[in-house]
C-alpha cells in the first residue's frame, strides 16, 4: 500500500456504492507524474518509485526505486536508494 502524494491522480471506488465510503484503488500517470520508463519499450518492467520529499528550492531531488524486469532472459530485480541502508 502506498499513500498517494500531492499532485497524483487517483482512481476511486466506493464501498457498496456509497459515496461516503471512498477507497483509492489506484494511481494514474499525468503530465506532472509521467510513466517512469518509455513504453512500449519497457512494457515488461514493474516499477515502484518514490521521489524524495521536497528540500530546498533548486536542490536536486533524490528517489528510491524498486524495479522488476520480467523480459525473458533478462529477468532481474533492482533496488536504488539515496541512502543505501538495506535491512532484512
Tab-separated table of C-alpha atoms in Angstrom:
chain	number	residue	atom	x	y	z
A	1	UNK	CA	0.000	0.000	0.000
A	2	UNK	CA	1.249	3.462	-0.832
A	3	UNK	CA	-0.395	6.731	0.108
A	4	UNK	CA	-0.717	8.984	-2.957
A	5	UNK	CA	1.231	12.223	-2.857
A	6	UNK	CA	0.043	15.704	-3.737
A	7	UNK	CA	-0.426	16.131	-7.471
A	8	UNK	CA	-1.029	12.451	-8.212
A	9	UNK	CA	-4.269	11.465	-9.946
A	10	UNK	CA	-6.111	8.565	-8.321
A	11	UNK	CA	-8.856	6.070	-9.127
A	12	UNK	CA	-11.645	5.956	-6.561
A	13	UNK	CA	-14.135	3.170	-5.844
A	14	UNK	CA	-16.975	3.452	-3.359
A	15	UNK	CA	-17.617	0.582	-0.940
A	16	UNK	CA	-21.058	-0.854	-1.668
A	17	UNK	CA	-21.616	2.144	-3.970
A	18	UNK	CA	-21.866	4.523	-1.001
A	19	UNK	CA	-20.436	7.997	-1.790
A	20	UNK	CA	-19.465	8.452	1.858
A	21	UNK	CA	-17.183	5.360	1.702
A	22	UNK	CA	-14.498	6.183	-0.891
A	23	UNK	CA	-11.445	3.954	-1.331
A	24	UNK	CA	-8.455	4.821	-3.520
A	25	UNK	CA	-7.838	1.763	-5.684
A	26	UNK	CA	-5.056	3.018	-7.925
A	27	UNK	CA	-2.999	5.873	-9.296
A	28	UNK	CA	-2.678	7.027	-12.897
A	29	UNK	CA	0.008	8.926	-14.763
A	30	UNK	CA	-0.404	12.563	-15.773
A	31	UNK	CA	1.805	15.326	-17.193
A	32	UNK	CA	3.295	16.094	-13.752
A	33	UNK	CA	3.782	12.408	-12.886
A	34	UNK	CA	4.630	10.614	-16.166
A	35	UNK	CA	5.341	6.930	-16.694
A	36	UNK	CA	8.824	6.113	-15.312
A	37	UNK	CA	10.240	4.341	-18.393
A	38	UNK	CA	9.193	4.779	-22.051
A	39	UNK	CA	6.512	2.447	-23.382
A	40	UNK	CA	6.199	0.074	-25.154
A	41	UNK	CA	9.985	-0.451	-24.982
A	42	UNK	CA	9.865	-1.220	-21.248
A	43	UNK	CA	6.467	-2.949	-21.107
A	44	UNK	CA	7.952	-5.861	-19.146
A	45	UNK	CA	9.050	-3.633	-16.228
A	46	UNK	CA	7.220	-3.121	-12.991
A	47	UNK	CA	8.476	-0.060	-11.122
A	48	UNK	CA	7.759	1.325	-7.677
A	49	UNK	CA	9.490	4.708	-7.473
A	50	UNK	CA	9.092	7.439	-4.889
A	51	UNK	CA	10.649	10.876	-5.115
A	52	UNK	CA	12.308	12.346	-2.040
A	53	UNK	CA	10.160	14.946	-0.353
A	54	UNK	CA	10.983	18.478	-1.454
A	55	UNK	CA	14.100	20.000	0.026
A	56	UNK	CA	15.420	23.465	-0.631
A	57	UNK	CA	14.292	25.281	-3.763
A	58	UNK	CA	16.548	24.472	-6.723
A	59	UNK	CA	18.021	21.423	-4.966
A	60	UNK	CA	18.080	18.170	-6.945
A	61	UNK	CA	15.569	15.638	-5.658
A	62	UNK	CA	16.584	12.094	-4.934
A	63	UNK	CA	14.462	8.974	-5.202
A	64	UNK	CA	14.062	5.391	-4.099
A	65	UNK	CA	13.189	2.742	-6.664
A	66	UNK	CA	12.357	-0.949	-6.789
A	67	UNK	CA	12.389	-2.208	-10.393
A	68	UNK	CA	11.433	-5.683	-11.594
A	69	UNK	CA	12.281	-6.729	-15.159
A	70	UNK	CA	10.379	-9.754	-16.488
A	71	UNK	CA	11.759	-9.880	-20.046
A	72	UNK	CA	12.687	-13.487	-20.845
A	73	UNK	CA	16.425	-13.997	-20.442
A	74	UNK	CA	16.887	-10.598	-18.758
A	75	UNK	CA	14.952	-11.104	-15.550
A	76	UNK	CA	16.236	-9.022	-12.648
A	77	UNK	CA	15.246	-7.138	-9.539
A	78	UNK	CA	16.989	-3.820	-8.872
A	79	UNK	CA	16.806	-1.575	-5.825
A	80	UNK	CA	18.043	2.022	-5.783
A	81	UNK	CA	18.218	4.157	-2.667
A	82	UNK	CA	19.754	7.542	-1.990
A	83	UNK	CA	20.871	6.256	1.414
A	84	UNK	CA	21.840	2.614	0.745
A	85	UNK	CA	20.809	1.124	4.087
A	86	UNK	CA	19.282	-2.282	3.402
A	87	UNK	CA	17.575	-4.063	6.274
A	88	UNK	CA	16.305	-7.631	6.129
